[in-house]
Amino acid sequence: MGRQPAHLRVHLAPMDFRFRDIYGKPVTVSQLTYQRSPEEQLELKVAAFFDLLKNGLGMSLAQLFSAILNTADAGYRRKVGEWGAGSTKGVGHLDLMLSGLARGKKQRPVIDAVVMRRARGVLEREVRKAGECERIKVVLKRVTLSEMETILDREFIISAYKEAAPQAWDLFFTMATTVALSTLLFNYSPALNLHPALFAHNLHSNNAGRRSQYTASKLSIATSYTSSLRWKASLAKDAAERPKQLARLGGGIIVADNCNMANNKEEGSNQINFTNAIFVSQRPINPTHPPRPLLPSQWEPYASKGEDMKLEEVLPTSSSNIYLTKAGLREYATRILDKCPGSEKWKVRDEIEKAIEKMRPTAGELDLVPGGQGRTTTTLGAVNADEATADGAIAGVEIIYEKRLEMTQEQIEKEMRPHVSDLGGQANLESGKNDRTDESSTFQRFKWLLALPGIWHWGYNLLHALGLLHLHPDANNPASLAHAQSKASVGAGGKIDLEHLDYHKTLRLSQVLFNATVIDQFRLEVGKNTVEELDGWEPESVAEFIEKVRQTYRKGATTVRADEALNNGDDIRAHAIYRQRDFIVLFDLLDLVHYENPERFWNLLPHMQSLFRAAGCRNYAIECIQIRRRYYHQMPPGGKEWAESCWFYNESGIRGKGRAFDHIIEEHNGGVKEGAGQLASNISFEKIQEISLLTRIIKKSNKLFSLYVGAPDSSRGHTSPQEKKRFKILCDDAVSNFTNTIQPLTTRRQIVSTKPTTSSSIVQGKGKKPKKKKAWRESPVFDTMADGLRLTGSGGGFHRARELARRNADSSILGDDS
């Protein structure tokens, strides 16, 4: 092998024990250093030193340094010679060695290279070992919903990769560890595909292109496009089987809604009409509640009752008016605490929050039953039947129970089957049942079908009615929704179209306008000139804050103050007060859904009926009477409570996080339309069925994957800059227009509509019969609830009774001067 240099022969002769190189091959020190450059010698010697520290020295530090250390630093060699082989100054050797290595410009990269080579060796060994870990292997052809929910858990993913490669995991302490390890493992073996499969599923479900997924697959960070298709097919198959398993356990609620989607073909366009449905397991039985009347025979005697229902049952009473006043106080207190500038710095803020929470009624709240702990929802997919017709609604029910749930007619008719839909779907089901009263079998008469209305659609229809009452597009009214829309057009997305109402856009505008009005009214109450000046105001106690809220609400949202302003000729302030009072009904309806309190719904129902009547929504007003008759007269004991429990679902099990079932199915419809819209035209119903089965699953998986990687949820926990800007604009607009300021009696601010104002205007065309124009009020501002009540009762007696009850409610809560 040639002759070794003299200094190596002197120092390495006694050291003939074996080391292992960076590839694990046994070598001696002589082999490590022979015929190497000085830099390579230093690198290998440092590596040998690390191995000795790991495996045990068996000699003193002085002997070790004398044997294997060699450096170009002459001063260091001289020091070693002075100390000698038997020196006890081992610590000095160590310090001198490290300082010399760190000081050298060439030595530092060498040390880094040694560390990186060692790390690479560790990773290579870990990768080979990780091939035995089953937790990071996903068989895409056999993935089930339960397995998907398990592997999408953040703790499961981290613990799986930590178990597969524990030493490599210790090299890093960030989320990049999982990505780096998953890439190495997937590149080593395609079977180790946990993280790449999840990432590919996320790309595919968010409509990433095939080329993008192919590129990610080549980079070993995602599985292939075809693998994602296999995963979707497996999930769709399992999703179709899950409702059958739940139905075998007994009970269950069907939530359905029709969905219309344009389907473009080469020869033209047509519309696909189908029904989306989800299956929900029943809420667990509460032993303190009346037993559920499950048998159809228990319901049949009550089917024809309610004909003698009195009109007074749907009119506002003293208790319902007092409830609305308390709801208004709570809404005002909540908005002032959340939106008042500087409120986050108030010393008594925590105490105020507790006081406001105590203002919310708790009587009538349903028991908390988290999803997955007694209740489960699963998608039934798209049903090829149109719920918008009576025959289509009945056909959809038959398909759901006989084909999707695979239940026999004998099993179905044994007990009542709740079916939740919107008001139109409920009416079509009832009409379909009435058309089949002469059928021979019990099943075909559908006596077992319990058609129930969804509570979210009441809010949707109420928002539409409030838009009709307070939009005022043809009047120069600073207190109208149309004026707010024109002023705060930032992020509004166009004008409000009442013919095709955008629920979320209209609700956001209503919320911002309501909040701006509350803060402007509060500004006047505390004596500030601008909203910004509120930043320097702070309540000294909870009692002071509540009193300020009480006075703000009394002057800004009560019928008495609105009537006074209207009689004094101030239409603008009167309309602002009427609008605030009416929107309290909507916001309290949304709040009771979150808190799952059906008793509050019945307190709001008379006021909703008055608003529907005033807006000209006669069908919805009739539905208010019908639902009262149905729940209070046509249900057996225990049936009302059971039917009310079919309105709400709380997936998180946290009070205040409840949702309405019909809102869930509406969002599902939107997801199906969005998913189908990404595909080519002329889509088949089979493809729509697959999209419908996977829409809610994909939405949930995307959310879980975002939580896993730490991405923020942009739709929760913050207010967008656009909303803050709109709020600021509307606050300044209220100040500049003196919308909420009490005007002197000599100042009259009347609003005149630009529409024709007389009902006797005749339009005479040549050869045509005279045609009357529609009558319009000279002022579009009026007491909406009083007008709706007048139309309900068709007489002044109901109006006077309502006025007395309203004033008594305000005075009992707010004081005699209200």
PDB file of C-alpha atoms in Angstrom, residues 74 300 302 417 610 641 716 780:
ATOM      1  CA  ALA A  74       2.508  24.315  14.608  1.00  0.00           C
ATOM      2  CA  GLU A 300    -103.764   9.870  13.054  1.00  0.00           C
ATOM      3  CA  TYR A 302    -104.799  14.569  15.598  1.00  0.00           C
ATOM      4  CA  ARG A 417     -90.306   9.171   9.547  1.00  0.00           C
ATOM      5  CA  SER A 610     -96.932  40.864  11.025  1.00  0.00           C
ATOM      6  CA  GLU A 641     -90.913  18.422  21.349  1.00  0.00           C
ATOM      7  CA  ARG A 716     -63.920  32.519  11.126  1.00  0.00           C
ATOM      8  CA  PRO A 780     -92.826  55.009   2.181  1.00  0.00           C
TER       9      PRO A 780
END
